[in-house]
Amino acid sequence: MATASAPGKIILFGEHAVVFGRPALAVPVTQVQATAVVTSLPRVVPKGTQKRSNLDATHWQEHVRIEAPDISLYSDLHSLLSNPAPHPLALAVTSVLAALGIEAAPPLSIQITSTIPVAAGLGSGAAVSVAIMRALAAFLGRPLPDRRISALAYNVEKLHHGTPSGIDNTVVTYARPVYFIKDHLTEPFRVNRPFTIVIGDTGISAPTKESVTDVRLLWKSEPARWEKVFDQIGQIASRARQVIEAEDPAGLGPLMDENHALLELLSVSCPELDRLILAARRSGALGAKLSGGGRGGNMIALVRKEHAPAVAEALISAGAKRTIVTQVE
Ligand code: PMV
């Protein structure tokens, strides 16, 4: 048996501009996790094929059980690959086997559980991929290094989300704060003084692909104007890293407010997010912004630890479906 987990994540600064090559900061959210458990199943030889030494491709895939009770999924690799759009969980499995040069897996069961809200900008898809890949590689006796796991999870993200920057798979794989520049740099960084973030979920499921597409259309309509906005966002992310590494984290509050204003300009906020952000600021947060793709999903607020319960309560009163308080350290 092999078990592996990966945390959720939030983007602290730099979403959307990161797709256009500007730096972004993301941190793990360890209160929520995806976990995969791989166990072996008895070998079944189909009738009439006892003499064949190798089971054909379809047959072995039918004996790779994939179960994710949280989303009522009880299936096998063959069925999940047979859909017109292969299921991301199945792609996570086949990409690990391909990376290890394994043509047919032995009969096994993969049980996936996750406490990470789905389609809410908390990295649930990437975390599930990473957990499956790690557990399966370990089960097969060939654990893969983080760099490989992150790259494989990125490929699965690409198949389903178009042109992701790669920040989600990176932060959930390394499970540390990262400073990230697409295709250039992944730098885990240290936190000088831990700080507290309250996450508020609008409950609106918003596909990141759509907001990313809209931002690209905006950029195409007036590249010079939007490049400047991306530059400003990138500068905020770089400045935020300096604050986190060496200064009083309270300095992140105004940076969050500025970053949110620029995301509003990019048209990726929505009334529900703005309402939660305002409620957070009014109830004592030092700053607040949307986090992730926007148009729904989550917002984040920087708070002094002792104010976290009051801010979380204010978010619920303002319509948040759920809050998570997390310590970044
Ligand atoms: O919605 P999320 O948390 O997966 O974040 C998307 C972040 C974007 O910058 C909007 C897109 C990306 O691929 O980086």
Short mmCIF file of C-alpha atoms and ligand atoms in Angstrom, two decimals:
data_model
loop_
_atom_site.label_atom_id
_atom_site.label_comp_id
_atom_site.label_asym_id
_atom_site.label_seq_id
_atom_site.Cartn_x
_atom_site.Cartn_y
_atom_site.Cartn_z
CA MET A 1 0.00 0.00 0.00
CA ALA A 2 1.18 3.57 -0.67
CA THR A 3 -0.35 6.86 0.47
CA ALA A 4 0.43 10.44 -0.56
CA SER A 5 -1.14 13.83 0.07
CA ALA A 6 -0.91 17.33 -1.34
CA PRO A 7 -2.27 20.57 0.15
CA GLY A 8 -4.57 23.19 -1.29
CA LYS A 9 -3.16 26.57 -2.28
CA ILE A 10 -3.95 30.24 -2.59
CA ILE A 11 -2.40 32.83 -4.84
CA LEU A 12 -1.35 35.73 -2.60
CA PHE A 13 -0.36 38.12 -5.39
CA GLY A 14 -0.03 38.19 -9.16
CA GLU A 15 -2.82 36.04 -10.63
CA HIS A 16 -3.62 36.71 -14.30
CA ALA A 17 -0.49 38.85 -14.81
CA VAL A 18 1.45 35.62 -14.16
CA VAL A 19 0.00 34.19 -17.39
CA PHE A 20 1.76 37.10 -19.16
CA GLY A 21 5.15 36.42 -17.61
CA ARG A 22 4.97 38.58 -14.46
CA PRO A 23 5.93 37.15 -11.05
CA ALA A 24 3.32 35.77 -8.65
CA LEU A 25 3.35 34.47 -5.09
CA ALA A 26 1.43 31.42 -3.93
CA VAL A 27 1.33 29.58 -0.63
CA PRO A 28 0.06 26.14 0.43
CA VAL A 29 -3.11 25.82 2.52
CA THR A 30 -2.40 22.79 4.64
CA GLN A 31 -5.78 22.77 6.41
CA VAL A 32 -7.20 21.18 3.29
CA GLN A 33 -5.62 18.19 1.56
CA ALA A 34 -6.06 15.71 -1.26
CA THR A 35 -4.99 12.16 -0.43
CA ALA A 36 -4.52 9.11 -2.63
CA VAL A 37 -4.16 5.57 -1.32
CA VAL A 38 -3.00 2.84 -3.71
CA THR A 39 -3.52 -0.80 -2.76
CA SER A 40 -3.03 -3.96 -4.75
CA LEU A 41 -5.97 -6.05 -6.00
CA PRO A 42 -5.94 -9.80 -6.65
CA ARG A 43 -4.82 -10.68 -10.17
CA VAL A 44 -7.77 -11.86 -12.31
CA VAL A 45 -7.11 -13.79 -15.51
CA PRO A 46 -10.07 -13.57 -17.90
CA LYS A 47 -11.70 -16.79 -19.15
CA GLY A 48 -10.11 -18.26 -22.25
CA THR A 49 -6.93 -16.20 -21.94
CA GLN A 50 -5.10 -18.35 -19.39
CA LYS A 51 -2.48 -19.25 -21.96
CA ARG A 52 -1.71 -15.68 -22.87
CA SER A 53 1.27 -14.36 -20.95
CA ASN A 54 0.33 -10.71 -21.37
CA LEU A 55 -3.09 -9.27 -20.73
CA ASP A 56 -4.17 -6.91 -23.49
CA ALA A 57 -4.24 -3.15 -22.93
CA THR A 58 -7.95 -2.94 -22.23
CA HIS A 59 -7.90 -5.79 -19.80
CA TRP A 60 -5.27 -4.41 -17.42
CA GLN A 61 -6.94 -0.97 -17.50
CA GLU A 62 -10.18 -2.56 -16.32
CA HIS A 63 -8.35 -3.78 -13.24
CA VAL A 64 -7.11 -0.37 -12.20
CA ARG A 65 -9.96 0.79 -9.96
CA ILE A 66 -10.30 4.54 -9.39
CA GLU A 67 -12.62 5.66 -6.64
CA ALA A 68 -13.30 9.18 -5.41
CA PRO A 69 -16.30 8.97 -3.04
CA ASP A 70 -16.36 12.78 -2.58
CA ILE A 71 -17.48 13.15 -6.20
CA SER A 72 -19.35 9.80 -6.31
CA LEU A 73 -16.86 8.37 -8.77
CA TYR A 74 -16.48 4.58 -8.71
CA SER A 75 -14.89 3.46 -11.96
CA ASP A 76 -11.89 1.94 -13.64
CA LEU A 77 -9.09 3.33 -15.76
CA HIS A 78 -10.46 1.88 -18.99
CA SER A 79 -13.90 3.51 -18.62
CA LEU A 80 -12.41 6.85 -17.57
CA LEU A 81 -10.16 6.88 -20.63
CA SER A 82 -13.00 5.92 -22.97
CA ASN A 83 -14.89 9.21 -22.59
CA PRO A 84 -14.43 11.70 -25.45
CA ALA A 85 -12.52 13.88 -22.98
CA PRO A 86 -10.47 11.50 -20.82
CA HIS A 87 -10.97 12.09 -17.10
CA PRO A 88 -8.15 14.09 -15.40
CA LEU A 89 -7.80 11.41 -12.69
CA ALA A 90 -7.17 8.81 -15.41
CA LEU A 91 -4.65 11.10 -17.10
CA ALA A 92 -2.78 11.47 -13.82
CA VAL A 93 -2.48 7.67 -13.71
CA THR A 94 -1.43 7.15 -17.34
CA SER A 95 1.09 9.99 -17.26
CA VAL A 96 2.91 8.46 -14.28
CA LEU A 97 2.98 5.04 -15.95
CA ALA A 98 4.34 6.64 -19.14
CA ALA A 99 6.98 8.58 -17.18
CA LEU A 100 8.10 5.33 -15.52
CA GLY A 101 8.06 3.42 -18.83
CA ILE A 102 5.46 0.94 -17.46
CA GLU A 103 3.17 -0.41 -20.18
CA ALA A 104 0.65 -2.26 -18.02
CA ALA A 105 0.00 -1.70 -14.32
CA PRO A 106 -0.74 -4.62 -12.00
CA PRO A 107 -4.34 -4.80 -10.68
CA LEU A 108 -4.69 -2.02 -8.14
CA SER A 109 -7.12 0.32 -6.50
CA ILE A 110 -6.66 4.09 -6.12
CA GLN A 111 -8.83 5.71 -3.45
CA ILE A 112 -8.93 9.49 -3.62
CA THR A 113 -10.32 11.74 -0.92
CA SER A 114 -10.08 15.49 -0.72
CA THR A 115 -11.17 18.25 1.62
CA ILE A 116 -10.20 20.93 -0.92
CA PRO A 117 -13.29 22.70 -2.32
CA VAL A 118 -13.60 22.01 -6.07
CA ALA A 119 -13.47 24.80 -8.72
CA ALA A 120 -12.87 27.43 -6.06
CA GLY A 121 -9.31 28.52 -6.88
CA LEU A 122 -7.81 26.40 -4.10
CA GLY A 123 -5.83 24.12 -6.40
CA SER A 124 -7.97 21.02 -5.93
CA GLY A 125 -7.29 19.60 -9.42
CA ALA A 126 -3.52 19.99 -9.13
CA ALA A 127 -3.47 18.58 -5.58
CA VAL A 128 -5.44 15.49 -6.59
CA SER A 129 -3.09 14.90 -9.56
CA VAL A 130 -0.01 15.28 -7.37
CA ALA A 131 -1.37 12.95 -4.67
CA ILE A 132 -2.24 10.25 -7.24
CA MET A 133 1.10 10.55 -9.02
CA ARG A 134 3.16 10.36 -5.83
CA ALA A 135 1.19 7.46 -4.37
CA LEU A 136 1.25 5.45 -7.59
CA ALA A 137 4.96 5.99 -8.24
CA ALA A 138 5.72 4.98 -4.64
CA PHE A 139 3.44 1.92 -4.91
CA LEU A 140 5.33 0.83 -8.03
CA GLY A 141 8.60 1.22 -6.13
CA ARG A 142 9.78 4.14 -8.28
CA PRO A 143 9.14 7.41 -6.38
CA LEU A 144 9.56 10.49 -8.55
CA PRO A 145 11.27 13.75 -7.51
CA ASP A 146 9.14 16.89 -6.95
CA ARG A 147 10.40 18.46 -10.17
CA ARG A 148 9.03 15.54 -12.23
CA ILE A 149 5.77 15.34 -10.29
CA SER A 150 5.14 19.06 -10.80
CA ALA A 151 5.87 18.81 -14.54
CA LEU A 152 3.54 15.81 -14.96
CA ALA A 153 0.77 17.55 -13.01
CA TYR A 154 1.26 20.60 -15.24
CA ASN A 155 0.61 18.47 -18.33
CA VAL A 156 -2.67 17.24 -16.85
CA GLU A 157 -3.63 20.85 -15.99
CA LYS A 158 -2.87 21.90 -19.57
CA LEU A 159 -5.15 19.28 -21.06
CA HIS A 160 -8.04 20.54 -19.00
CA HIS A 161 -7.43 24.22 -18.46
CA GLY A 162 -5.95 25.51 -21.69
CA THR A 163 -2.95 27.69 -20.91
CA PRO A 164 -2.28 27.56 -17.17
CA SER A 165 0.81 29.36 -15.89
CA GLY A 166 1.88 26.30 -13.85
CA ILE A 167 1.73 28.06 -10.48
CA ASP A 168 -0.91 25.67 -9.02
CA ASN A 169 0.96 22.43 -9.65
CA THR A 170 4.20 24.07 -8.46
CA VAL A 171 2.96 25.27 -5.07
CA VAL A 172 0.97 22.14 -4.24
CA THR A 173 3.94 19.92 -5.16
CA TYR A 174 6.52 21.83 -3.12
CA ALA A 175 4.03 22.61 -0.34
CA ARG A 176 6.00 25.78 0.46
CA PRO A 177 5.55 29.45 -0.37
CA VAL A 178 6.81 30.01 -3.92
CA TYR A 179 7.79 32.98 -6.02
CA PHE A 180 6.95 31.95 -9.55
CA ILE A 181 7.64 33.25 -13.05
CA LYS A 182 6.10 31.16 -15.81
CA ASP A 183 8.66 29.03 -17.70
CA HIS A 184 11.53 30.78 -15.88
CA LEU A 185 11.65 30.55 -12.16
CA THR A 186 10.24 28.60 -9.24
CA GLU A 187 11.74 29.86 -6.03
CA PRO A 188 10.52 28.58 -2.67
CA PHE A 189 11.04 31.45 -0.21
CA ARG A 190 11.13 31.89 3.53
CA VAL A 191 8.60 33.68 5.67
CA ASN A 192 10.19 36.11 8.12
CA ARG A 193 7.17 36.36 10.43
CA PRO A 194 4.16 34.05 10.11
CA PHE A 195 0.92 35.78 9.18
CA THR A 196 -2.75 34.89 9.14
CA ILE A 197 -5.05 34.80 6.14
CA VAL A 198 -8.82 34.33 6.19
CA ILE A 199 -10.15 32.74 3.01
CA GLY A 200 -13.78 33.41 2.11
CA ASP A 201 -15.58 31.33 -0.51
CA THR A 202 -18.30 33.00 -2.58
CA GLY A 203 -19.67 29.53 -3.37
CA ILE A 204 -19.74 30.56 -7.03
CA SER A 205 -17.98 28.04 -9.18
CA ALA A 206 -16.09 29.97 -11.83
CA PRO A 207 -14.00 28.29 -14.53
CA THR A 208 -10.54 29.88 -14.57
CA LYS A 209 -10.32 29.14 -18.27
CA GLU A 210 -13.05 31.72 -19.00
CA SER A 211 -11.56 34.57 -17.00
CA VAL A 212 -8.12 33.83 -18.48
CA THR A 213 -9.62 33.93 -21.99
CA ASP A 214 -11.36 37.23 -21.28
CA VAL A 215 -8.18 38.81 -19.94
CA ARG A 216 -6.39 37.72 -23.10
CA LEU A 217 -9.10 39.36 -25.25
CA LEU A 218 -8.79 42.56 -23.24
CA TRP A 219 -5.01 42.51 -23.69
CA LYS A 220 -5.35 41.94 -27.44
CA SER A 221 -7.68 44.92 -27.73
CA GLU A 222 -5.14 47.34 -26.22
CA PRO A 223 -1.82 45.60 -25.50
CA ALA A 224 0.17 48.66 -24.39
CA ARG A 225 -2.42 49.64 -21.80
CA TRP A 226 -2.76 46.16 -20.27
CA GLU A 227 0.96 45.43 -20.33
CA LYS A 228 1.31 48.40 -17.95
CA VAL A 229 -1.32 46.91 -15.64
CA PHE A 230 0.49 43.55 -15.70
CA ASP A 231 3.74 45.39 -14.87
CA GLN A 232 2.08 47.05 -11.89
CA ILE A 233 0.77 43.72 -10.64
CA GLY A 234 4.19 42.12 -11.10
CA GLN A 235 5.82 44.94 -9.12
CA ILE A 236 3.34 44.41 -6.29
CA ALA A 237 4.17 40.69 -6.22
CA SER A 238 7.92 41.39 -6.08
CA ARG A 239 7.48 43.99 -3.35
CA ALA A 240 5.26 41.56 -1.40
CA ARG A 241 8.00 38.97 -1.48
CA GLN A 242 10.43 41.47 0.10
CA VAL A 243 7.88 42.24 2.82
CA ILE A 244 7.28 38.55 3.56
CA GLU A 245 10.98 37.74 3.66
CA ALA A 246 12.21 40.64 5.72
CA GLU A 247 9.58 42.99 7.08
CA ASP A 248 6.41 43.28 9.15
CA PRO A 249 3.78 41.28 7.22
CA ALA A 250 1.19 43.98 8.04
CA GLY A 251 2.76 45.77 5.04
CA LEU A 252 1.06 43.22 2.79
CA GLY A 253 -2.38 44.70 3.54
CA PRO A 254 -2.14 47.79 1.31
CA LEU A 255 -0.45 45.69 -1.39
CA MET A 256 -3.45 43.34 -1.40
CA ASP A 257 -5.83 46.28 -1.77
CA GLU A 258 -3.80 47.66 -4.68
CA ASN A 259 -3.61 44.26 -6.34
CA HIS A 260 -7.37 43.84 -6.04
CA ALA A 261 -8.02 47.24 -7.61
CA LEU A 262 -5.95 46.17 -10.63
CA LEU A 263 -7.82 42.85 -10.85
CA GLU A 264 -11.08 44.82 -10.86
CA LEU A 265 -9.73 46.81 -13.81
CA LEU A 266 -9.05 43.50 -15.55
CA SER A 267 -12.76 42.71 -15.05
CA VAL A 268 -12.15 39.50 -13.12
CA SER A 269 -13.87 40.48 -9.88
CA CYS A 270 -17.64 40.25 -9.35
CA PRO A 271 -20.17 41.82 -6.94
CA GLU A 272 -20.07 38.81 -4.58
CA LEU A 273 -16.26 38.95 -4.29
CA ASP A 274 -16.33 42.73 -3.84
CA ARG A 275 -18.94 42.41 -1.09
CA LEU A 276 -16.79 39.91 0.84
CA ILE A 277 -13.68 42.04 0.37
CA LEU A 278 -15.44 45.11 1.71
CA ALA A 279 -16.83 43.15 4.66
CA ALA A 280 -13.34 41.89 5.49
CA ARG A 281 -11.84 45.37 5.42
CA ARG A 282 -14.69 46.79 7.53
CA SER A 283 -14.30 44.09 10.16
CA GLY A 284 -10.62 44.72 10.77
CA ALA A 285 -8.67 43.03 7.93
CA LEU A 286 -5.42 44.78 7.00
CA GLY A 287 -6.12 44.24 3.30
CA ALA A 288 -8.10 41.93 1.02
CA LYS A 289 -8.27 40.76 -2.58
CA LEU A 290 -9.68 38.05 -4.78
CA SER A 291 -7.47 34.99 -5.15
CA GLY A 292 -7.16 32.84 -8.28
CA GLY A 293 -9.14 33.15 -11.48
CA GLY A 294 -11.86 35.39 -10.00
CA ARG A 295 -15.54 35.96 -11.04
CA GLY A 296 -16.36 33.76 -8.04
CA GLY A 297 -14.25 31.32 -6.08
CA ASN A 298 -12.33 32.75 -3.16
CA MET A 299 -11.14 36.00 -1.70
CA ILE A 300 -8.39 36.33 0.90
CA ALA A 301 -7.91 38.80 3.74
CA LEU A 302 -4.78 39.52 5.76
CA VAL A 303 -5.67 39.73 9.44
CA ARG A 304 -4.03 39.97 12.83
CA LYS A 305 -4.40 36.47 14.30
CA GLU A 306 -6.72 37.65 17.09
CA HIS A 307 -9.07 39.27 14.55
CA ALA A 308 -9.47 36.12 12.43
CA PRO A 309 -12.72 34.89 14.09
CA ALA A 310 -14.38 38.34 13.74
CA VAL A 311 -13.38 38.66 10.07
CA ALA A 312 -14.51 35.09 9.34
CA GLU A 313 -17.87 35.85 10.97
CA ALA A 314 -18.25 39.08 8.97
CA LEU A 315 -17.55 37.13 5.77
CA ILE A 316 -20.26 34.59 6.58
CA SER A 317 -22.71 37.44 7.32
CA ALA A 318 -21.79 38.99 3.95
CA GLY A 319 -22.64 35.76 2.14
CA ALA A 320 -19.51 33.57 2.24
CA LYS A 321 -20.40 29.89 1.98
CA ARG A 322 -17.32 28.83 3.93
CA THR A 323 -14.22 30.35 5.49
CA ILE A 324 -10.79 28.87 6.18
CA VAL A 325 -8.27 30.50 8.49
CA THR A 326 -4.70 29.65 7.55
CA GLN A 327 -1.31 30.58 8.92
CA VAL A 328 1.40 31.27 6.34
CA GLU A 329 4.78 30.21 7.72
O1 PMV B 1 -8.17 29.81 -10.30
P1 PMV B 1 -6.84 29.29 -9.90
O2 PMV B 1 -6.56 29.35 -8.45
O3 PMV B 1 -6.47 28.00 -10.51
O4 PMV B 1 -5.77 30.36 -10.37
C1 PMV B 1 -5.64 30.76 -11.64
C2 PMV B 1 -4.54 31.74 -11.69
C3 PMV B 1 -4.43 32.44 -13.02
O5 PMV B 1 -3.31 33.30 -12.93
C4 PMV B 1 -5.66 33.26 -13.30
C5 PMV B 1 -4.25 31.44 -14.15
C6 PMV B 1 -2.93 30.71 -14.12
O6 PMV B 1 -2.84 29.69 -14.82
O7 PMV B 1 -1.98 31.17 -13.48
#
